[in-house]
Coordinates of C-alpha atoms in Angstrom, one line a residue:
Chain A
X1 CA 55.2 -160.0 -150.6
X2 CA 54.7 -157.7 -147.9
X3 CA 55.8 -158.1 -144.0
X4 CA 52.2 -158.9 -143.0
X5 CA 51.9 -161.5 -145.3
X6 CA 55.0 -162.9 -144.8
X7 CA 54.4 -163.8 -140.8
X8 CA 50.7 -165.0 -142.0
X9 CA 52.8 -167.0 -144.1
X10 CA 54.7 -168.7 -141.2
X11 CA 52.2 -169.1 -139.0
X12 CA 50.8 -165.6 -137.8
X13 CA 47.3 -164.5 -138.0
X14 CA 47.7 -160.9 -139.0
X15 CA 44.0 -159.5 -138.7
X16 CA 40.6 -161.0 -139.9
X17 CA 40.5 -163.3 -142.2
X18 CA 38.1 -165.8 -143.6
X19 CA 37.3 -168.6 -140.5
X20 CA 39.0 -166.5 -138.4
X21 CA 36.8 -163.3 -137.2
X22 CA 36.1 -161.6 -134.2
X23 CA 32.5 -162.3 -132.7
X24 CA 29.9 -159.1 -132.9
X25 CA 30.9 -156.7 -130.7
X26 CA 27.6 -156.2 -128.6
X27 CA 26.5 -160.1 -128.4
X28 CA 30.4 -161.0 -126.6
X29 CA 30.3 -157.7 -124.4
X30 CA 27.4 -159.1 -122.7
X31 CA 27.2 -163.5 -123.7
X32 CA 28.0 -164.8 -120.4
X33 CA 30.4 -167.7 -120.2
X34 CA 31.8 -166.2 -123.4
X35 CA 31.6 -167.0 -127.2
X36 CA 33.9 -168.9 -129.5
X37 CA 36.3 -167.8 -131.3
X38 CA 38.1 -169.8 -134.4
X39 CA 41.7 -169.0 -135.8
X40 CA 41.1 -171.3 -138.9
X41 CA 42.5 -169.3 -141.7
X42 CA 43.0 -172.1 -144.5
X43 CA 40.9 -174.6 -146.6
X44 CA 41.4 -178.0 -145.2
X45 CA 39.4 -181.1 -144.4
X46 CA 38.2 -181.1 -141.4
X47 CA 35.3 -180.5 -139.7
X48 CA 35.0 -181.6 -135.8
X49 CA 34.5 -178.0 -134.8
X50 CA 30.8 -178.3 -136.3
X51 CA 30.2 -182.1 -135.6
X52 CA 31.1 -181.6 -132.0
X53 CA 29.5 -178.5 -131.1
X54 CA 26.0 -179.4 -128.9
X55 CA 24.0 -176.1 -129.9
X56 CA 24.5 -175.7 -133.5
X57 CA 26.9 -172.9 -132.8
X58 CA 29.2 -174.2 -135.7
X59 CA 27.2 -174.5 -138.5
X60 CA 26.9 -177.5 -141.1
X61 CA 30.0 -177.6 -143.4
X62 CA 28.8 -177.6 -147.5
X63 CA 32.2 -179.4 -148.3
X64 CA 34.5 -180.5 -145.5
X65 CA 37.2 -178.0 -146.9
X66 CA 35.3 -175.0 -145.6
X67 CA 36.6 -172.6 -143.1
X68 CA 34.2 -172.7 -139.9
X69 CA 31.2 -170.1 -140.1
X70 CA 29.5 -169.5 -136.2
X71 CA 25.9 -168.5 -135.0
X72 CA 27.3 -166.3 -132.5
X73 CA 23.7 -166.4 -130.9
X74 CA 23.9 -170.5 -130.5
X75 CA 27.5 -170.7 -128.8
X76 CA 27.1 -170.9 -124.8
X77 CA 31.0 -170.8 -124.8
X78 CA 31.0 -174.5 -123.2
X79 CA 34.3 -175.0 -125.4
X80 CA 33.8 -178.5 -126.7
X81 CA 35.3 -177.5 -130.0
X82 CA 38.2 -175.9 -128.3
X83 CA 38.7 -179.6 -126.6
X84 CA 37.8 -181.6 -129.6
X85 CA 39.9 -179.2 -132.3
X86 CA 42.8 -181.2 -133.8
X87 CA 44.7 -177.9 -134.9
X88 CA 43.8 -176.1 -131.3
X89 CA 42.7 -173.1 -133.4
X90 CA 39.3 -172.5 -131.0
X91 CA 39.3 -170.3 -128.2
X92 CA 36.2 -169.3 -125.7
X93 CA 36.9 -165.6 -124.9
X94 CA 34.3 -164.2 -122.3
X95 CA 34.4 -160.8 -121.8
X96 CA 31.8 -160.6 -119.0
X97 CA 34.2 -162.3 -116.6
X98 CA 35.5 -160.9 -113.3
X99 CA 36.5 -156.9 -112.4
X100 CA 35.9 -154.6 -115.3
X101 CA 39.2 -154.7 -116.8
X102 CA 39.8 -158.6 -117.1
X103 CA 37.8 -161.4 -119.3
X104 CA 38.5 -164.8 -119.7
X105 CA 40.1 -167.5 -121.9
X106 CA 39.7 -170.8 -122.4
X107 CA 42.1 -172.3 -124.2
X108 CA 43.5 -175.9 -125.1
X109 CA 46.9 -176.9 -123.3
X110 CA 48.7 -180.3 -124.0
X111 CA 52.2 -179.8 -122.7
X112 CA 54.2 -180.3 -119.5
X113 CA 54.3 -179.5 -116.5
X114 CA 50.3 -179.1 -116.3
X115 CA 49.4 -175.6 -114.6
X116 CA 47.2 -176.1 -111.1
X117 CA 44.5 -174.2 -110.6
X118 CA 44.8 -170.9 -108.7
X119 CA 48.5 -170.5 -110.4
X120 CA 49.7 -167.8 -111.7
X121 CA 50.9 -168.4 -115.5
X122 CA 52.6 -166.8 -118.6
X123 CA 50.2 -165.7 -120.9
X124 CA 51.8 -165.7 -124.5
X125 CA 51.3 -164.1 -127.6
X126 CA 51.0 -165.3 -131.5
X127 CA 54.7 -165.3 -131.3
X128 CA 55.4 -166.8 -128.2
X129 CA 55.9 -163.6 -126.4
X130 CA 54.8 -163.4 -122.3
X131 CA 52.8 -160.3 -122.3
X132 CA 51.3 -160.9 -119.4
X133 CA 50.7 -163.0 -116.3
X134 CA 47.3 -164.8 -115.6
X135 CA 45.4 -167.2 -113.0
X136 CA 44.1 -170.0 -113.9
X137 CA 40.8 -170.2 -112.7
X138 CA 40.1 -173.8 -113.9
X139 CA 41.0 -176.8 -115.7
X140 CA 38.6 -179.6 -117.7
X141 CA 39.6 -182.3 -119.3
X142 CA 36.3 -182.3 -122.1
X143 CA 37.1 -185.5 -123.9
X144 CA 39.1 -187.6 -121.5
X145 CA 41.8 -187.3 -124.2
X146 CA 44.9 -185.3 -122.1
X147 CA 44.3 -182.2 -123.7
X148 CA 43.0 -180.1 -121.5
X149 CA 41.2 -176.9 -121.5
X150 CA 42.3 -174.4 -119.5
X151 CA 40.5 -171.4 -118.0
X152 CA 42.8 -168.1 -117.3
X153 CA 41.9 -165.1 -116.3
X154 CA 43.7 -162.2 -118.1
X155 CA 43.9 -158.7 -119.7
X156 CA 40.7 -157.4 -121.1
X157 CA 43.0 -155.2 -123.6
X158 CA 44.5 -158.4 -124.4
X159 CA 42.0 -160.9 -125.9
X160 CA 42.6 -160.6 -129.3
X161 CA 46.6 -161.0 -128.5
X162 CA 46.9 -163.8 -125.8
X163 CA 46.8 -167.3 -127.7
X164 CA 48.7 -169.6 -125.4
X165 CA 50.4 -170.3 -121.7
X166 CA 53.4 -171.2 -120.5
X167 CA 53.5 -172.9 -116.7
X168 CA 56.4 -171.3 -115.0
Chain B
X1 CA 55.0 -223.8 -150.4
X2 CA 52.4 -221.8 -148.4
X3 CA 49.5 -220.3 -150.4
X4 CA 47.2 -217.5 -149.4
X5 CA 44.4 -215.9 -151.3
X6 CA 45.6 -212.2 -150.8
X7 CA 48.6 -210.6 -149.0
X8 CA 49.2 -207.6 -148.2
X9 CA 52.1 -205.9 -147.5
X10 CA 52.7 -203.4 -145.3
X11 CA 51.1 -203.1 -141.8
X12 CA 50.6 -199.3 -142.0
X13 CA 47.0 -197.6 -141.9
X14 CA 46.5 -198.3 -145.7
X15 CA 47.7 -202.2 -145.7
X16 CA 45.2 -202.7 -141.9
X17 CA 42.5 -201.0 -144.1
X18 CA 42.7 -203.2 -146.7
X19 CA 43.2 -206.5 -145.0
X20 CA 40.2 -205.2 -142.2
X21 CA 37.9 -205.0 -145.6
X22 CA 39.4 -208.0 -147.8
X23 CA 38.8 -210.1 -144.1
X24 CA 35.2 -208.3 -143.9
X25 CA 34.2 -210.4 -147.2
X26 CA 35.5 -214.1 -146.2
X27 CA 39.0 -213.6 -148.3
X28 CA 41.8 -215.4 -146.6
X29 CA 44.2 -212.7 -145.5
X30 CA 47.9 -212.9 -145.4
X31 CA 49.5 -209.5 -143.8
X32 CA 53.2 -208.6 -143.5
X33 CA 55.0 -206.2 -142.5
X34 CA 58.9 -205.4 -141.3
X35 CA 58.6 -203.7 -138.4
X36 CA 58.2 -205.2 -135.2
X37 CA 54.7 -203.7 -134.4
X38 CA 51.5 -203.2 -137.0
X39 CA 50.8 -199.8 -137.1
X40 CA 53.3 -198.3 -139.3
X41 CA 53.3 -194.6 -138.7
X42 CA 50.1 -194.6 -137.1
X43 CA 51.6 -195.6 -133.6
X44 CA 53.9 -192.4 -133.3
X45 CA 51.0 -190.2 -134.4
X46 CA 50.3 -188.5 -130.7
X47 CA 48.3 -185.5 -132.6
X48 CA 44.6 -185.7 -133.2
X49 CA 43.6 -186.2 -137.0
X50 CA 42.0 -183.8 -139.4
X51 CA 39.2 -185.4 -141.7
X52 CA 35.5 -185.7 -140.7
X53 CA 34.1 -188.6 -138.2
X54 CA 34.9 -190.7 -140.6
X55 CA 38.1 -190.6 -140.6
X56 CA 38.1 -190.5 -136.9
X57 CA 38.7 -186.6 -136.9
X58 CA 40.0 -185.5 -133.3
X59 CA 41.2 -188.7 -132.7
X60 CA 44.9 -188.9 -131.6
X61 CA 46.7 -191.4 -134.6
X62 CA 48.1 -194.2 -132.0
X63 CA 44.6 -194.5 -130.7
X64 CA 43.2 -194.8 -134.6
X65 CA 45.8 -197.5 -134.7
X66 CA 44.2 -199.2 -131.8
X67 CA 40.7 -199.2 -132.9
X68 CA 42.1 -200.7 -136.6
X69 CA 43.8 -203.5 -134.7
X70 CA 40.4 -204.6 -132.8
X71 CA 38.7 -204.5 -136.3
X72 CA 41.4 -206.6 -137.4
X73 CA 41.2 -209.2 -134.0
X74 CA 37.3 -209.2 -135.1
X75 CA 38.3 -211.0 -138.3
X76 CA 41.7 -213.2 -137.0
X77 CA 40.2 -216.3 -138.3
X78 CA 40.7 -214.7 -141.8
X79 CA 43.9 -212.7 -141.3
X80 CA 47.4 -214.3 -140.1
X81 CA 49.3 -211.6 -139.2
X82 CA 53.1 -211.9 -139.5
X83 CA 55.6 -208.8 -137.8
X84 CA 59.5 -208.4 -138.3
X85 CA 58.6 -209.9 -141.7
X86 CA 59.9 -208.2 -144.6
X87 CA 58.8 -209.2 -148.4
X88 CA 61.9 -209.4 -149.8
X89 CA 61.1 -209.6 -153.8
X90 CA 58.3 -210.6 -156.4
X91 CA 58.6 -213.4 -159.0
X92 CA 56.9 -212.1 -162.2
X93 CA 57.6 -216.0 -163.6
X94 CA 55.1 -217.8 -161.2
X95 CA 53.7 -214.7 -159.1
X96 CA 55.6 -216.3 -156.1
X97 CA 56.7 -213.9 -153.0
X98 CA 59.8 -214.1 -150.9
X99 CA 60.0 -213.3 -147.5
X100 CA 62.6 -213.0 -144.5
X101 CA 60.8 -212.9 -140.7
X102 CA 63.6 -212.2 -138.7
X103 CA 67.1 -212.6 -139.2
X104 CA 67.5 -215.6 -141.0
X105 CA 64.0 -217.7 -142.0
X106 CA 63.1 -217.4 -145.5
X107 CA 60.0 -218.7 -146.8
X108 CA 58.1 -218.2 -150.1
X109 CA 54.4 -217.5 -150.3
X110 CA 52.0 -217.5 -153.8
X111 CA 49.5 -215.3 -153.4
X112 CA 46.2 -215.1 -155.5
X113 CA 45.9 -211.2 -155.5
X114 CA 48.3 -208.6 -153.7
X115 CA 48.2 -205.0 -151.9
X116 CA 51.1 -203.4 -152.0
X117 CA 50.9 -200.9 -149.0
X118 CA 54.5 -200.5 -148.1
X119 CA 54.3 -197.2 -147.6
X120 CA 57.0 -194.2 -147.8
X121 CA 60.8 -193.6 -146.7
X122 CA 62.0 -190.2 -146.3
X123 CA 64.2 -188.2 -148.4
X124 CA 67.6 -186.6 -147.2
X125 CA 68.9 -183.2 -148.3
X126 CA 72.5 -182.8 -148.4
X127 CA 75.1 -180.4 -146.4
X128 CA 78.1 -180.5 -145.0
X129 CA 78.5 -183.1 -142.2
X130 CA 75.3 -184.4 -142.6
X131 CA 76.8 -187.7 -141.7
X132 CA 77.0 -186.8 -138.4
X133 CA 75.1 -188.1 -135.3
X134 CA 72.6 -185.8 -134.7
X135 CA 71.3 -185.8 -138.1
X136 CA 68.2 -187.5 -137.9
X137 CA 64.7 -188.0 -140.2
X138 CA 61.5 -186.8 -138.2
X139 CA 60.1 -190.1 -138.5
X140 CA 63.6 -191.2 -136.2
X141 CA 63.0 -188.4 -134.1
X142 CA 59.3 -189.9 -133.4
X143 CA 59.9 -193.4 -133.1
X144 CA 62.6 -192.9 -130.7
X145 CA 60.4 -190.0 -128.7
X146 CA 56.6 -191.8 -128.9
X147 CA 57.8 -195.3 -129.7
X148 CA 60.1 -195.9 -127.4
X149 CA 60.4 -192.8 -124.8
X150 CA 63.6 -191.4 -125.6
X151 CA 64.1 -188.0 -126.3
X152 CA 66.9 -187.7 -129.1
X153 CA 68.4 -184.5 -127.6
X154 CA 68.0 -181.2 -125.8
X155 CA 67.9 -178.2 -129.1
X156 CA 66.4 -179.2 -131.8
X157 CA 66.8 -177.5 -135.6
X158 CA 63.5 -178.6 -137.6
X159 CA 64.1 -178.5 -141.4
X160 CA 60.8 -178.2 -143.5
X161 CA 57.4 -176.7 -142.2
X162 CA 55.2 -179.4 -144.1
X163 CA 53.0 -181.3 -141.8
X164 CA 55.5 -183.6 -140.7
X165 CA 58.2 -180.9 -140.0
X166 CA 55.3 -178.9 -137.7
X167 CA 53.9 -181.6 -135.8
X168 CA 56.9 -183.5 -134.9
X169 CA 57.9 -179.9 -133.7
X170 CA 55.4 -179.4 -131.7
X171 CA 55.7 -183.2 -129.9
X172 CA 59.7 -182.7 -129.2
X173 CA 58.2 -179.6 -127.5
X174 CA 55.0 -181.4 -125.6
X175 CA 58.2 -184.2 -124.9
X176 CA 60.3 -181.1 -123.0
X177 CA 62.3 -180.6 -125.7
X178 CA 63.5 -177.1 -126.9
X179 CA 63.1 -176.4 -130.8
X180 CA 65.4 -173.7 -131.5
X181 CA 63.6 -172.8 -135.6
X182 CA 62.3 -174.2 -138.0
X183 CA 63.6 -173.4 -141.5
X184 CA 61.3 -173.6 -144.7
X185 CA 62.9 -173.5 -148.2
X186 CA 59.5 -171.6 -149.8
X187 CA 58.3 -169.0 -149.3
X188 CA 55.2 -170.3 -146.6
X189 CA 54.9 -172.8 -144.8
X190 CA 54.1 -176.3 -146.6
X191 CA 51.7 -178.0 -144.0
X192 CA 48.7 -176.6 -142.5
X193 CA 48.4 -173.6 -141.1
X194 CA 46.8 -174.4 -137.9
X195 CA 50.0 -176.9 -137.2
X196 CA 52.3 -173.4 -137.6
X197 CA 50.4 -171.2 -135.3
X198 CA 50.4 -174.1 -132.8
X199 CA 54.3 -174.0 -132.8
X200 CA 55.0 -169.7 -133.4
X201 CA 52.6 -169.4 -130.1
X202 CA 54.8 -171.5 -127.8
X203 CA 57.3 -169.8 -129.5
X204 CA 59.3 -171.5 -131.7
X205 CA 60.4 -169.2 -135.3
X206 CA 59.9 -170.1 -138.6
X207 CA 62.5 -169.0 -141.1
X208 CA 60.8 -168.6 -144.2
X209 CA 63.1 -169.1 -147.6
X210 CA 66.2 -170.5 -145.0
X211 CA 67.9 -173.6 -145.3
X212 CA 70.4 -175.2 -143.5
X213 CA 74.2 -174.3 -144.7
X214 CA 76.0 -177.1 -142.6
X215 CA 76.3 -179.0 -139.4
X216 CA 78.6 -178.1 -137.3
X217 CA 81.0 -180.9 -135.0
X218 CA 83.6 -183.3 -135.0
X219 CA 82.1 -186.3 -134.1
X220 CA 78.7 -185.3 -133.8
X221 CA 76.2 -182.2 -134.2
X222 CA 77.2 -178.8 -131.7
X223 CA 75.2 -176.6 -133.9
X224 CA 74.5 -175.7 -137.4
X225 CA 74.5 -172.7 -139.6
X226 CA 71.0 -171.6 -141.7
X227 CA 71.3 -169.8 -144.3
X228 CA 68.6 -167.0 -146.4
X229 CA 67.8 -168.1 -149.7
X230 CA 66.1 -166.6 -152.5
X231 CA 63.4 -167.3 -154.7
X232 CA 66.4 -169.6 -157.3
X233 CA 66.9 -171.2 -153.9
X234 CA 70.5 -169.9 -153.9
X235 CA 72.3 -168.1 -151.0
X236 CA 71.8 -164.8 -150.4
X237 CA 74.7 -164.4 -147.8
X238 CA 72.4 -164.2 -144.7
X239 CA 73.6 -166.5 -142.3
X240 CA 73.0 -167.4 -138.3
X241 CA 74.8 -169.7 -136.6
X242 CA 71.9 -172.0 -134.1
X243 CA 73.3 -173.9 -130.8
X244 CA 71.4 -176.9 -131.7
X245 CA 72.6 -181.0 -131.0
X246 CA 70.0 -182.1 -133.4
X247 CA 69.2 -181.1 -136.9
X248 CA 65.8 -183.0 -137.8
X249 CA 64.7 -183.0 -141.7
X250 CA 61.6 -183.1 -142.6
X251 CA 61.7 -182.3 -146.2
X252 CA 59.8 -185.2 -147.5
X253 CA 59.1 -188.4 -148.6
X254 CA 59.2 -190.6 -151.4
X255 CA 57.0 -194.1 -152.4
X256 CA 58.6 -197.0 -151.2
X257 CA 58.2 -198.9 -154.4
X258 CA 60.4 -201.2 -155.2
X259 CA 58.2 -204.8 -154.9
X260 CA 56.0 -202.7 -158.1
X261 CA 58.7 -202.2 -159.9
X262 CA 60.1 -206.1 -159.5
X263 CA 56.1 -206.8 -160.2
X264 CA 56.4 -204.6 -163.6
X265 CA 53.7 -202.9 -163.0
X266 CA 53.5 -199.2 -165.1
X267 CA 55.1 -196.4 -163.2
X268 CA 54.8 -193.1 -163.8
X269 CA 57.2 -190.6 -162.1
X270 CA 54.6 -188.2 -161.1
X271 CA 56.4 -184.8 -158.5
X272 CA 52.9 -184.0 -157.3
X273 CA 52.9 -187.6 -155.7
X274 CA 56.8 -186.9 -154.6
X275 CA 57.9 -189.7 -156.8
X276 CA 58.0 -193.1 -159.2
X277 CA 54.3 -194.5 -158.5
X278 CA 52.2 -197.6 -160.1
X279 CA 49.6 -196.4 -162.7
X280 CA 46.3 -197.7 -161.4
X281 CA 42.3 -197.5 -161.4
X282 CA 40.2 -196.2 -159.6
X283 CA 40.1 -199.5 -157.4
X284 CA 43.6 -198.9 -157.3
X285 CA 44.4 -202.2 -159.6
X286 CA 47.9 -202.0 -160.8
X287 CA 48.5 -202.4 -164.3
X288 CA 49.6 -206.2 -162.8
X289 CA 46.4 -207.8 -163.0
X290 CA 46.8 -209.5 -159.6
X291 CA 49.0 -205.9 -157.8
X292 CA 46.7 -203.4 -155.9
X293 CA 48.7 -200.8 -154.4
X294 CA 47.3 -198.2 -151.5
X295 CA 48.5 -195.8 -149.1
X296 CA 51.8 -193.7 -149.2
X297 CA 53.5 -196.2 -151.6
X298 CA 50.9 -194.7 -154.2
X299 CA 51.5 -191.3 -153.7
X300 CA 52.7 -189.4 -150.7
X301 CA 49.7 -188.2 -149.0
X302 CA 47.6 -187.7 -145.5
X303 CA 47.1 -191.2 -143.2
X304 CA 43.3 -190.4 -143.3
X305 CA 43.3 -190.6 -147.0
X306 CA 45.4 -193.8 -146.9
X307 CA 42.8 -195.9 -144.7
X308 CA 39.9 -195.0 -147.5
X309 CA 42.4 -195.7 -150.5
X310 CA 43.4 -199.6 -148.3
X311 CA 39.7 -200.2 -148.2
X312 CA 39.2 -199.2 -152.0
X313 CA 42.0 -201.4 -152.3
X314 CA 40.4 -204.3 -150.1
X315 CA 37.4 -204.3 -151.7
X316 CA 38.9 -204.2 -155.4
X317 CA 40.6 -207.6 -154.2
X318 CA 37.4 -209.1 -152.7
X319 CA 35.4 -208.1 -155.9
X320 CA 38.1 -209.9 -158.5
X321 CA 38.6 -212.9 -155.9
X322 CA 34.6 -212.9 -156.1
X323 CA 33.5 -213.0 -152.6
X324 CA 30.8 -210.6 -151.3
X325 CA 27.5 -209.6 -153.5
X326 CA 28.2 -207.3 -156.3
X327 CA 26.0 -204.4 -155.5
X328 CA 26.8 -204.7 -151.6
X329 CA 30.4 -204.2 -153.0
X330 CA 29.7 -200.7 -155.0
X331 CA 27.8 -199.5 -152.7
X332 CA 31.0 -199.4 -150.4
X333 CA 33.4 -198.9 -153.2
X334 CA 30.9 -195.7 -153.8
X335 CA 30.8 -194.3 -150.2
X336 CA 35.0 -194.8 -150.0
X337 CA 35.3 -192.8 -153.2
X338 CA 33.1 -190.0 -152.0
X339 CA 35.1 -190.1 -148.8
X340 CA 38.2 -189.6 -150.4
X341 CA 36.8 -186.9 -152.9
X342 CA 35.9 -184.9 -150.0
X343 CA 39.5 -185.1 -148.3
X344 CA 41.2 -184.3 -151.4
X345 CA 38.5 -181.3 -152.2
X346 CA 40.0 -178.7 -151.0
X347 CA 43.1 -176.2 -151.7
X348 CA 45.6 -178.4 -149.9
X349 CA 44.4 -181.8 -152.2
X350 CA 44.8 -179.7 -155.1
X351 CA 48.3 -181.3 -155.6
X352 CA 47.0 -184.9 -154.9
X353 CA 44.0 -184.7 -157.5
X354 CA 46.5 -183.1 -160.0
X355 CA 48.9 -186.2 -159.2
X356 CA 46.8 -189.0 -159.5
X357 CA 45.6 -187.6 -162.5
X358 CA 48.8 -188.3 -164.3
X359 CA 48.8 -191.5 -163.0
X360 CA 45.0 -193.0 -163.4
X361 CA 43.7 -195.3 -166.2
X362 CA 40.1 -195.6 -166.3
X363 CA 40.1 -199.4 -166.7
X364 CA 42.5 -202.2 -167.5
X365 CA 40.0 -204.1 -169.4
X366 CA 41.1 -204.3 -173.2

């Protein structure tokens, strides 16, 4: 088994996979307010992604086993399935946001202390790594359920890296 | 001697099922179970559940509890309900159950038809010092966290990355508690793999092929050594010594089964299932005309899957006792089946279908 496999193995997404692909390229440079995008690598039941999504975005599941498949034209980026998705695996990543050189995650958060908005947070990496620092611009609460979706602005250059913050 | 027309026992998400559907029909309901609290596992489940709407996917498990116990308060004029009860054995002579609520009142109940949900304990592995305090099952680690608000420690060593091992991870995190790793006998992670990215982005590792060596302390856990293993599972002289005052294990669980084996019904011993289960039908009848069983204590397996199996189970009851019209009955029976098809469809149910194949009869009926 090779190295790459290995940290898939335990947890790491290690480039594209099935359910877990990068939107097209020209659509997400200019989709305001961003388009979705899944980390769900594995067969397994489930299926709130598509049954929660208002647009369609998500399409229908054949069996329930299926790894997500998008219409990247549908999504508005209003991150209901990033609220809604038991294994947090969604992500809204808009890459119109702000100067040139920053975009914009939203991402679900359900630990302690919870971040304010305007603060200034560690952004982590798919191993936990702070490789940055970003603002959080806001903070919803979709489903009244405590997790919370968080809005931060980071690193353009590091959207396909930043999975996770840390309040500090 | 009290008299009921079907008991179940075990208050879990597979014996509520069963009792909500066997209640549904007009069956007199009699449910037990040892704890304190219904609920079983469901109360400490403070992650949202995979499955479809149907299964109440996205819903946190304490709150799919909650809905469970209005459906049952719905149908309280069929269903007493009796907590810190535990059935204590099964009288194949006259079909008569003993019970101990409490400490010290014993009773006896006959009961026409039975459901046997009583669920799952959880296994141990052995190292040294594993006696020590410190050492605790996950399921300890959540009751004490998300039952009663107590946080069992500060650094936590998780051992197993199944489901159980990764979300109870990720809670002693949510609950400001630092897990130091997480080690994982194979060679990937057991449980799903949205659970393990969930954990290896707030960064917690995963040790892949590691075990744990020993704990170390006098009177109680100060750390513990992992150790690399290889594919035989035997040392391969890799070790690292983790400051940790809690080793956690999460490497399983096994059928709580007992009360079936008292009751005679056929067991198979069936790995895929993680241990000794009844042989049953699709209904999940026992080979114990009068024994249903559902849930965990028929095969270790997701709490989603174990509500559809204690409805199959509740309506098999209602359909032998014969309350409710025949066809309104399939139609149900049809729909749960389907359900439960579809949760066990996909690469992760692979074991489960394999396992319950070993252990399925297609009818009693001689």
């Amino acid at each position: 088994m090779d190295e790459k496999e290995k940290l898939f193995n335990s947890g790491i997404l290690t480039g594209e996979r099935k359910g877990a692909i990068k939107p097209p390229k020209e659509l997400w440079e200019t989709k305001k307010n961003g388009l979705v995008v899944i980390e769900c690598p594995q067969r397994i039941p489930c299926n709130p992604c598509h049954t929660s999504c208002p647009t369609g975005a998500v399409k229908p599941f054949e069996d329930i086993n299926d790894q997500p498949q998008i219409d990247y034209e549908k999504c508005t980026g209003c991150a209901r399935c990033v609220a809604v998705c038991p294994g947090l695996a969604c992500f809204v990543i808009d890459l119109t946001w702000g100067a040139e050189d920053k975009a914009l995650i939203k991402l679900a958060y359900e630990m302690l202390p919870t971040p304010e908005e305007g603060q200034v947070v560690d952004c982590l990496n798919r191993f936990g790594e702070p490789v940055a620092k970003g603002k959080v611009v806001k903070i919803t609460e979709p489903m009244k359920d405590k997790t919370l979706v968080v809005h931060v602005e980071i690193p353009k250059d590091l959207v396909m890296d930043i999975r996770a913050i840390r309040v500090v | 001697m009290r008299e009921t027309e079907v008991l179940v026992v075990g208050g879990g998400p597979a014996g509520l099922s069963a009792a909500i559907e066997a209640a549904s029909f007009g069956a007199k309901v009699t449910l037990m179970d040892s704890d304190l609290a219904l609920g079983g596992q469901l109360i400490k489940q403070t992650h949202k559940f995979f499955g479809s709407k149907n299964e109440r996917a996205g819903t946190r498990g304490f709150k799919i509890a909650e809905e469970l116990f209005k459906e049952l308060k719905e149908r309280e004029e069929n269903i007493e309900t009796f907590t810190n009860c535990t059935v204590t054995g099964y009288y194949k002579e006259d079909g008569v159950v003993s019970c101990v609520k409490g400490e010290d009142e014993y009773f006896h109940v006959k009961p026409k038809k039975i459901v046997m949900a009583t669920g799952a304990q959880e296994r141990i592995i052995p190292f040294p010092n594993n006696h020590l305090p410190g050492v605790y099952g996950a399921g300890a680690v959540q009751t004490l966290m998300n039952v009663y608000g107590v946080v069992p420690g500060e650094r936590v060593l998780m051992v197993g990355a199944g489901n159980i091992g990764l979300i109870v991870s990720y809670q002693l995190m949510q609950a400001g508690v630092k897990v130091v790793g997480i080690v994982e006998a194979m060679n990937k992670i057991g449980g799903y793999w949205v659970h393990a990215a969930k954990v290896r982005r707030l960064g917690v590792p995963i040790y892949l092929r590691h075990t744990v060596k020993e704990a170390i302390g006098d009177r109680f856990v100060e750390g513990a050594v992992i150790q690399e293993i290889d594919e035989k599972f035997q040392p391969t002289g890799n070790e690292k010594k983790l400051d940790v005052d809690i080793i956690c294990l999460a490497v399983g669980l096994t059928p709580t089964c007992e009360l079936l084996w008292q009751a005679g019904c056929k067991m198979s011993f069936v790995p895929q299932l993680c241990g000794y289960v009844a042989q049953r039908d699709k209904n999940m009848r026992t080979s114990h005309p009068d024994i249903w069983v559902a849930g965990d204590a028929a095969g270790i397996e997701e709490a989603s899957s174990a509500m559809v199996e204690g409805r199959i189970a509740g309506l098999g009851v209602v359909k032998a006792l014969g309350y409710g019209a025949p066809e309104e009955i399939q139609g149900r029976l049809e729909e749960y089946h389907m359900r439960l098809a579809d949760l066990r469809g996909g690469e992760v149910g692979a074991k489960i279908r394999e396992g319950i194949a070993l252990c399925s009869v297609e009818s009693w009926e001689v």
